[in-house]
Coordinates of C-alpha atoms and ligand atoms in Angstrom, one line a residue:
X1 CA 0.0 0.0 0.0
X2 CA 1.2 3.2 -0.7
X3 CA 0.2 7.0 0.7
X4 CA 1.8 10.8 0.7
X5 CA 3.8 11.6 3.7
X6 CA 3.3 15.5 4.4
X7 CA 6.5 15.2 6.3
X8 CA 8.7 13.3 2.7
X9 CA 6.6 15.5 0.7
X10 CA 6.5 11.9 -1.4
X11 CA 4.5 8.9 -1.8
X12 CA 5.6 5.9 0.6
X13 CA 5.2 2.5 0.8
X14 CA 3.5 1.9 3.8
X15 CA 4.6 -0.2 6.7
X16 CA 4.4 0.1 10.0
X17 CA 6.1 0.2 13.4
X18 CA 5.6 -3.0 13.9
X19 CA 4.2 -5.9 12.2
X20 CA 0.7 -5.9 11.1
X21 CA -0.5 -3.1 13.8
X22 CA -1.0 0.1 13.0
X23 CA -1.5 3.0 15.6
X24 CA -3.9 6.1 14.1
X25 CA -4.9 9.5 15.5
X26 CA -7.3 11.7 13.6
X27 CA -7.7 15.5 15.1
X28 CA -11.1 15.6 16.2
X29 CA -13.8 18.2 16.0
X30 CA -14.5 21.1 18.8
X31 CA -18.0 20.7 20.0
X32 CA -19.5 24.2 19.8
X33 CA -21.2 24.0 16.8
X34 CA -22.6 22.1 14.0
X35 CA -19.8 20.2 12.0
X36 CA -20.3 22.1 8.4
X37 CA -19.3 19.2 5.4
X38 CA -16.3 20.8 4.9
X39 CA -14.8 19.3 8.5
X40 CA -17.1 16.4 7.1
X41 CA -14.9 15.6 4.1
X42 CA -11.7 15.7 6.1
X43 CA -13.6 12.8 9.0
X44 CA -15.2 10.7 5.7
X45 CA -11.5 10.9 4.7
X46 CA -9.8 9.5 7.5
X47 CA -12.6 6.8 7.2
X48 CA -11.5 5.5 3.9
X49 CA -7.9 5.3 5.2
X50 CA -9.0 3.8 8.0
X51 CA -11.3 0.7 5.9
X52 CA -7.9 0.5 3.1
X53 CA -5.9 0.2 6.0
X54 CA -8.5 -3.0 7.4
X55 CA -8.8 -4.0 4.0
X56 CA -5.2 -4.7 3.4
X57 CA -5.0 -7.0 6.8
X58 CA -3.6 -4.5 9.2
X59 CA -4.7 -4.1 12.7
X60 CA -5.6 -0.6 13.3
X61 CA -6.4 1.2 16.4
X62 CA -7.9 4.0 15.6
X63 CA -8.0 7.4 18.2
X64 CA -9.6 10.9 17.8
X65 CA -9.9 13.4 20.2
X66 CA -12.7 15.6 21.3
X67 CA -11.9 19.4 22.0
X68 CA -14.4 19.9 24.9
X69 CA -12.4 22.8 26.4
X70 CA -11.8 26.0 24.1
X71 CA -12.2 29.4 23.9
X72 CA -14.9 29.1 21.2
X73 CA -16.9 26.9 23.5
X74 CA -17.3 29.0 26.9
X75 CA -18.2 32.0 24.3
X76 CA -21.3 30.1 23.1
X77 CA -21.8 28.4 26.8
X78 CA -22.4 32.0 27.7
X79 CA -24.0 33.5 25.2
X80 CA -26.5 30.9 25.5
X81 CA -27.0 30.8 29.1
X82 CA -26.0 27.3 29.2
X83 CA -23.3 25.0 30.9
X84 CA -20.1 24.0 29.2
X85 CA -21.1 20.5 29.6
X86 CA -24.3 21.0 28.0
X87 CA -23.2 22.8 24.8
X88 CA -20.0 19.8 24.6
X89 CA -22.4 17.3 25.3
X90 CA -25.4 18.8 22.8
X91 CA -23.0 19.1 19.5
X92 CA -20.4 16.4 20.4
X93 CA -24.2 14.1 20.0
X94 CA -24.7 16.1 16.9
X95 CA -21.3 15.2 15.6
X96 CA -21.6 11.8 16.5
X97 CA -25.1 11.6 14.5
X98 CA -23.7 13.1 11.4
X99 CA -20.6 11.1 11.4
X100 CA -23.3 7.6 12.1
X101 CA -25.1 9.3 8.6
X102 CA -22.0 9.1 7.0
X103 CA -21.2 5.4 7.5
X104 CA -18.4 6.4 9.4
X105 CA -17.7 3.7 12.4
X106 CA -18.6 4.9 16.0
X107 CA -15.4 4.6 18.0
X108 CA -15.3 3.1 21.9
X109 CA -15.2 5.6 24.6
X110 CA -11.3 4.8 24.8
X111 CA -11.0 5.8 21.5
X112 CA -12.6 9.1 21.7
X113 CA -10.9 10.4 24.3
X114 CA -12.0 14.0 26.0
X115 CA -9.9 16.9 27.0
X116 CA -11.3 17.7 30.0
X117 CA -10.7 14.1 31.2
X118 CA -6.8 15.0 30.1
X119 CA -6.1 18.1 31.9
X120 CA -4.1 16.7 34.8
X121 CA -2.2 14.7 32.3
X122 CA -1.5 18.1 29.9
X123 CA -0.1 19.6 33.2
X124 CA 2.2 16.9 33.7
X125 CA 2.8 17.3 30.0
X126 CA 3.7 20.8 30.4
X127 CA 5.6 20.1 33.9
X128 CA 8.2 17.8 32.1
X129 CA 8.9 20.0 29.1
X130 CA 9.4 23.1 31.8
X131 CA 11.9 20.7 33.4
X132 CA 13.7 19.6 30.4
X133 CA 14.3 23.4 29.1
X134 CA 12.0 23.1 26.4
X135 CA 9.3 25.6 27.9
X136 CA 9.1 28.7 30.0
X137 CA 6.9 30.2 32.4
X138 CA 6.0 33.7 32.4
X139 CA 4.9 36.2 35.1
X140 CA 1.0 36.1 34.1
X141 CA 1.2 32.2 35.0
X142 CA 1.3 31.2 31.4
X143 CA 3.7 28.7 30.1
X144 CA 5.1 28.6 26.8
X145 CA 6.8 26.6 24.6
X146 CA 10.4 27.8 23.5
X147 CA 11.1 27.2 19.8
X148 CA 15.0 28.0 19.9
X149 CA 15.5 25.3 21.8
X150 CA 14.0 22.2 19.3
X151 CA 16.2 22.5 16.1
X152 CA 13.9 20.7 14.0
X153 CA 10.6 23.0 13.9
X154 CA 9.7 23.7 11.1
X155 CA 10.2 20.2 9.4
X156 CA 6.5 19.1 8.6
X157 CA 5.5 22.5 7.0
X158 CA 8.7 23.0 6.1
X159 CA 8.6 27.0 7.0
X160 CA 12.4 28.8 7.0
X161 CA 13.4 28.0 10.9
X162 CA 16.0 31.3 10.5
X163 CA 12.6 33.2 10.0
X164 CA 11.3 32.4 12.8
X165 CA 10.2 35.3 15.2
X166 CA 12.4 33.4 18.0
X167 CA 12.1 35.5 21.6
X168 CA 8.5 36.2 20.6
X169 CA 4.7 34.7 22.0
X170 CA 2.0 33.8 20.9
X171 CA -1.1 32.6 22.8
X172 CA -3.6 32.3 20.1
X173 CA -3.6 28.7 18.7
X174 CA -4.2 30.2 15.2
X175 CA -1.0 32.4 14.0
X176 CA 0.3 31.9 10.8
X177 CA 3.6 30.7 9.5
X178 CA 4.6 34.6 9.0
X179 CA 4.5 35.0 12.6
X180 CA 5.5 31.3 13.9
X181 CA 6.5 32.4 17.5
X182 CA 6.9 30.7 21.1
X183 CA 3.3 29.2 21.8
X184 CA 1.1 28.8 24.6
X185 CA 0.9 25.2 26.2
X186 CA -0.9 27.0 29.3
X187 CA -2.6 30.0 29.0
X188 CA -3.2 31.9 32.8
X189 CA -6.8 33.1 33.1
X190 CA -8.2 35.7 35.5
X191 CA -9.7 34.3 39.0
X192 CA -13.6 35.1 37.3
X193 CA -12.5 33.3 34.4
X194 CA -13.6 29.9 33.2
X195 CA -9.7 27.0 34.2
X196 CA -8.3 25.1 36.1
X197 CA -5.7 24.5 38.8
X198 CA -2.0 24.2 38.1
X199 CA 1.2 24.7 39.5
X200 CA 1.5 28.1 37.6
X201 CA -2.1 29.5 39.1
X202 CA -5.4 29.2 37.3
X203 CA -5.6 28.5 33.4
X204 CA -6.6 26.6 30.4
X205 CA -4.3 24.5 28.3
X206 CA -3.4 25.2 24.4
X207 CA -4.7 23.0 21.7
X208 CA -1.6 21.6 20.6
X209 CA -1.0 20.1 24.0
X210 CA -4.4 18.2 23.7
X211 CA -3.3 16.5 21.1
X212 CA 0.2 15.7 22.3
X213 CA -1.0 14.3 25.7
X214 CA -3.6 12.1 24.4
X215 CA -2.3 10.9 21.7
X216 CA 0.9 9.3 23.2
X217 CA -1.8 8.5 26.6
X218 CA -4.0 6.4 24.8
X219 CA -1.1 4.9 21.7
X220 CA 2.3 5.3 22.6
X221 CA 5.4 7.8 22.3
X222 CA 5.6 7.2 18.4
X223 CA 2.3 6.0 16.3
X224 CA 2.2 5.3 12.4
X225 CA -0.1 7.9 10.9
X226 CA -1.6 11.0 12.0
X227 CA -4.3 13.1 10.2
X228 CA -6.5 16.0 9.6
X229 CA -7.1 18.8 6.9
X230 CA -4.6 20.4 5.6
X231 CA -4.9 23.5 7.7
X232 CA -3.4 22.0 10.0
X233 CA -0.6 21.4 9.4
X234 CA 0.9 24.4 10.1
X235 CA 0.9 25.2 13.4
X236 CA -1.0 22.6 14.8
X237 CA 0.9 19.8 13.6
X238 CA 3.9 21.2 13.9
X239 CA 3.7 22.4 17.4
X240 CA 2.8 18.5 18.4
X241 CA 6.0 17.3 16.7
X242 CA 8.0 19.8 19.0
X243 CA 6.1 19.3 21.8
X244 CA 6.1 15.2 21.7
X245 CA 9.7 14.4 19.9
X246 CA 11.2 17.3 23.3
X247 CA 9.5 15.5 25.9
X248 CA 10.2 11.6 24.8
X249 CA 13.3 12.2 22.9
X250 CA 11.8 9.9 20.5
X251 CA 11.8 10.7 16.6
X252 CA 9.5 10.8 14.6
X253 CA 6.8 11.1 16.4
X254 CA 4.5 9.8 13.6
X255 CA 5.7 7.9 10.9
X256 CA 3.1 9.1 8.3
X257 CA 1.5 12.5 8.3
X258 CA -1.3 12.1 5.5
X259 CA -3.5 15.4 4.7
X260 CA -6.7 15.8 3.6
X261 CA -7.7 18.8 1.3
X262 CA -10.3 21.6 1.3
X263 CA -13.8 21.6 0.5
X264 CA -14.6 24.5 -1.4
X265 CA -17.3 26.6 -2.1
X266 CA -17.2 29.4 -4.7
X267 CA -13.2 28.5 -5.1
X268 CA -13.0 29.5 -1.3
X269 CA -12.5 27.5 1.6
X270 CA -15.5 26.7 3.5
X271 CA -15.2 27.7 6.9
X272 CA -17.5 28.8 9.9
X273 CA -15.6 32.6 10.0
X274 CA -16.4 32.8 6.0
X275 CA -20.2 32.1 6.6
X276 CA -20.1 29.9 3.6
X277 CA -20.8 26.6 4.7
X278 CA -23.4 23.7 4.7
X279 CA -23.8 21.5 7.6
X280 CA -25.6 17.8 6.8
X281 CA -29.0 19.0 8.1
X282 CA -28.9 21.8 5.4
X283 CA -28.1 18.7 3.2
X284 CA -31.1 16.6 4.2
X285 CA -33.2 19.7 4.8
X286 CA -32.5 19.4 0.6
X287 CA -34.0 16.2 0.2
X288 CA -30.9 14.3 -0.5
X289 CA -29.9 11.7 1.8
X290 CA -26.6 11.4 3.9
X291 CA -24.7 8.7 1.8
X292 CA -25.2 11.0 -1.3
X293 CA -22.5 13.3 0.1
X294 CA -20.2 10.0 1.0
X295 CA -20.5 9.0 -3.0
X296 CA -19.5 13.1 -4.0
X297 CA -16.3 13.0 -1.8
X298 CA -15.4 9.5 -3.1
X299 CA -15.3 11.2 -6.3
X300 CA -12.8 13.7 -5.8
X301 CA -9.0 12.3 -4.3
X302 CA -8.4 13.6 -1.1
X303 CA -5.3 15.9 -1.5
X304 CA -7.4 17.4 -4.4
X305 CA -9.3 20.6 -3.6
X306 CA -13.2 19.9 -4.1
X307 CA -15.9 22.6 -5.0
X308 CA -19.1 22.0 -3.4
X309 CA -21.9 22.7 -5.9
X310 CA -25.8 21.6 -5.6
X311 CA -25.9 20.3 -8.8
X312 CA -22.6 17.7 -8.3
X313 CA -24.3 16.1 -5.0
X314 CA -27.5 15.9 -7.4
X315 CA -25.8 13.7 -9.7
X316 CA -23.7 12.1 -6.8
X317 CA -27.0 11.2 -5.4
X318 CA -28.7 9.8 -8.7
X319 CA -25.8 7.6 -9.1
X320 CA -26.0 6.3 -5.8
X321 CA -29.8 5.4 -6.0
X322 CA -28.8 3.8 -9.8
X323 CA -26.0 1.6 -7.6
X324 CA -28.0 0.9 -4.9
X325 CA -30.7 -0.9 -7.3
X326 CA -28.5 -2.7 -9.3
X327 CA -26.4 -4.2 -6.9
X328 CA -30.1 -5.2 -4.6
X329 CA -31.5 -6.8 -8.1
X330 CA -27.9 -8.7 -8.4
X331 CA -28.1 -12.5 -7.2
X332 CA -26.8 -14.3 -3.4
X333 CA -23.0 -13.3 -3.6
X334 CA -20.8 -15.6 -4.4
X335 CA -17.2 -16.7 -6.0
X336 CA -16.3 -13.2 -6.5
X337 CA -14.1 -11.5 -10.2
X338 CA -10.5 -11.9 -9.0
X339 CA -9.3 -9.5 -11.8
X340 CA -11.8 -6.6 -10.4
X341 CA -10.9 -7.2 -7.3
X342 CA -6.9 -6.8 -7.9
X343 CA -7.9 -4.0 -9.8
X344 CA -10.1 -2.3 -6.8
X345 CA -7.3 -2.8 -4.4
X346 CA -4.5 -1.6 -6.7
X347 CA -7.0 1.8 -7.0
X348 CA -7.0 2.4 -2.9
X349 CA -3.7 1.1 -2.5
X350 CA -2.3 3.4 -4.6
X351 CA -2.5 6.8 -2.6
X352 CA -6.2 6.0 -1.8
X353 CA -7.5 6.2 -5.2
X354 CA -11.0 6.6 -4.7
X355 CA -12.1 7.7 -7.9
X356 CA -10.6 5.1 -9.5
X357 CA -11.8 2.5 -7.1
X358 CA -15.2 4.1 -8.3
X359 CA -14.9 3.4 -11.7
X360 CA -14.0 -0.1 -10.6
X361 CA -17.5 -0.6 -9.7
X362 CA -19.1 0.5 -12.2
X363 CA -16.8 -1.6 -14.7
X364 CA -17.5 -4.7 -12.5
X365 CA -21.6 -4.0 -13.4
X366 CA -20.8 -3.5 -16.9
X367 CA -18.5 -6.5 -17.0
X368 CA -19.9 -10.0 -17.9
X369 CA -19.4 -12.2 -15.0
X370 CA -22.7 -13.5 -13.5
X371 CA -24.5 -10.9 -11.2
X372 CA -23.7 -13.5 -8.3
X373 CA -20.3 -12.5 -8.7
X374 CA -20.6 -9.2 -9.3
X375 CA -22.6 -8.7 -5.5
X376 CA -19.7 -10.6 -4.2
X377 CA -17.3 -8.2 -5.4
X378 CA -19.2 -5.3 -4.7
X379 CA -20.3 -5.9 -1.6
X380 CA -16.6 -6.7 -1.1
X381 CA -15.7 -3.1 -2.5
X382 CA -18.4 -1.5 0.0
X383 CA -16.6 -2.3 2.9
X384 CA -13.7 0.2 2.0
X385 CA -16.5 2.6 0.5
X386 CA -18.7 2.4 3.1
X387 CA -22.1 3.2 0.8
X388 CA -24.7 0.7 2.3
X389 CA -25.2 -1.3 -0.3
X390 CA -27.0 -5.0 -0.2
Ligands
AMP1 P1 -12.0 22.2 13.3 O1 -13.2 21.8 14.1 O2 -12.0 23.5 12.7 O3 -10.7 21.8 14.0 O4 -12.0 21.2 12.0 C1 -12.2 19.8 12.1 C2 -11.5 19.2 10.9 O5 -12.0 19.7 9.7 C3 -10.0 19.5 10.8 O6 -9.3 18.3 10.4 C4 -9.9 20.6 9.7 O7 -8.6 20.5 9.1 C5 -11.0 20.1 8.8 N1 -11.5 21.2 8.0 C6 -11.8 22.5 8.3 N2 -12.3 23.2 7.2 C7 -12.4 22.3 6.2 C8 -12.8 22.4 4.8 N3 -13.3 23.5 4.3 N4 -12.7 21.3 4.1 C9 -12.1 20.1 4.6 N5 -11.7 20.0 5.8 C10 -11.8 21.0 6.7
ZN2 ZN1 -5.0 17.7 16.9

């Protein structure tokens, strides 16, 4: 099997740490508002890495996060006269319901771990890296994260390291490589403020740390592959490298960094701040039905850019229905077509070639074998497309 490493900037044969197991963490959602089907593309996407990857025989444990502490979060707690809990615990059930719609697996507790449960652990986090020089603590009570000291930052996103703004801070988790700076891994907060307890007075901890700390709780010091949309890469991603390869000593951190690309809309990016997006219920609201959307991103590689028009999830959604009542009319499965087969896995095995796997099923119902073996090999196929066929 072969993917892109963000980190070789090349396609890789794949193979893991060790043996058949492979150790995954996706970058989960923050639960303040309605995933819009932008984030959507980027979870659907880890999916289908996640079924190649079970496809192919390995053993995969798979881990994402759930931000259930940020800023975003105790604005709209506020504003809408409501607990934290109760706004994490409303739209993390929303996200969990549109990621079900999608035919995306629900994970184990375990598997989905939560910040807040983490935030003894982050301090700990934070407490070694202050003790191994890596980070500093500042009068307000806030600790940061000293980039002169880890000679390597820079090397995912591959930003200039002599450019860096070294001797400068940053506590916002979203500064751009222009300004890459010292970040926060605690952030102090004022006594009426929403935080908790540390060694360095009341505060909240940075998002990078989340990420850090529960990865490596719940998988290890190093883990194969580690994903999310592109925009992430830069700082998030790189601020977990330095952050994770300082504290074990242990390089790399992940093996494989794979990206996922933008959803579009109107050749922009689709994004809550833009006001541009969709969310599934604006999808349904439309009359077209969850999987539709699963079929449109299948179309479209994942380190392609994809423009979200009406029009392409209407014909997304007709070809669905078309596939979905063929393959029902088809005979019991049985001996599947070899060739198609080869063919199928050489499309996601190659760099996750979805569109290709695609055209795979449709040649396998244009092909000649009996419709016994066609459902075989479909239905075989569906497992790593995840469209609900039968
Ligand atoms: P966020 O909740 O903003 O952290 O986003 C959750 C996931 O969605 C992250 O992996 C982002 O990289 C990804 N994401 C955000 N916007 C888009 C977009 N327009 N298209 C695809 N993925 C996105
Ligand atoms: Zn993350």
């Amino acid at each position: 099997m072969k993917i892109y490493n963000t980190l070789s900037h090349t396609i890789e044969e794949f193979k893991p740490l060790s043996g058949k197991k492979v150790l995954m963490y996706t970058c989960g959602p923050t639960v303040y508002d309605h995933m819009h089907i932008g984030n959507l593309r980027t979870f659907v996407f880890s999916d289908f890495l996640y079924r190649t990857l079970k496809f192919n025989g390995f053993e995969v444990t798979s881990v994402q996060n759930i931000t259930d502490i940020e800023d975003k979060i105790i604005k709209k707690a506020a504003e809408n006269n409501k607990t934290i809990d109760q706004i994490t615990n409303e739209y993390y059930q929303y996200f969990i319901n549109d990621t079900q719609e999608l035919n995306v697996p629900l994970k184990a507790p375990s598997d989905q771990p939560r910040a807040t449960d983490y935030v003894e652990k982050m301090i700990k986090y934070i407490e070694a890296l202050v003790n191994k020089g890596f980070a500093y603590v500042e009068k307000d009570g806030s600790v940061y994260f000293d980039i002169s000291r880890f000679p390597n930052y820079g090397k995912l996103s591959r930003i200039d390291a002599k450019q860096l703004k070294t001797g400068t801070r940053t506590l916002s988790d979203e500064y751009t490589k222009d300004d890459a700076a010292d970040f926060a891994l605690w952030k102090s907060v004022s006594d009426s403020e929403f935080g908790f307890e540390s060694p360095w007075g009341k505060g909240r901890p940075g998002w990078h740390i989340e990420c850090s700390t529960m990865s490596q709780d719940t998988l290890g010091n190093r883990i194969d592959i580690h994903t999310g949309g592109v925009d992430l890469i830069f700082p998030h991603h790189e601020n977990e490298i330095a952050q994770s390869e300082a504290k074990t000593g242990e390089a790399p951190f992940v093996k494989y960094w794979i990206h996922g690309a933008h959803l579009l809309v109107d050749g922009g990016k689709m994004s809550k701040s833009l006001n541009n997006f969709h969310t599934l219920a604006d999808v349904k609201k439309r009359g077209f039905e969850p999987l539709a959307l699963r079929y449109l991103f299948l179309q479209t590689h994942y380190r392609q850019e994809m423009n979200f028009t009406w029009e392409a999830l209407q014909a997304s959604q007709t070809a669905l229905k078309r596939l979905k009542k063929t393959v029902s009319s088809y005979d019991e499965p049985k001996i599947g077509c070899a060739e198609l087969e080869a063919k199928f896995q050489d499309a996601i095995n190659n760099d996750l070639n979805m569109p290709r796997a695609l055209a795979v099923v449709w040649e396998t119902i244009s092909s000649d074998y009996p419709s016994s073996a066609k459902k075989q090999s479909i239905l075989l196929f569906d497992g790593v497309l995840g469209l609900g066929l039968s």
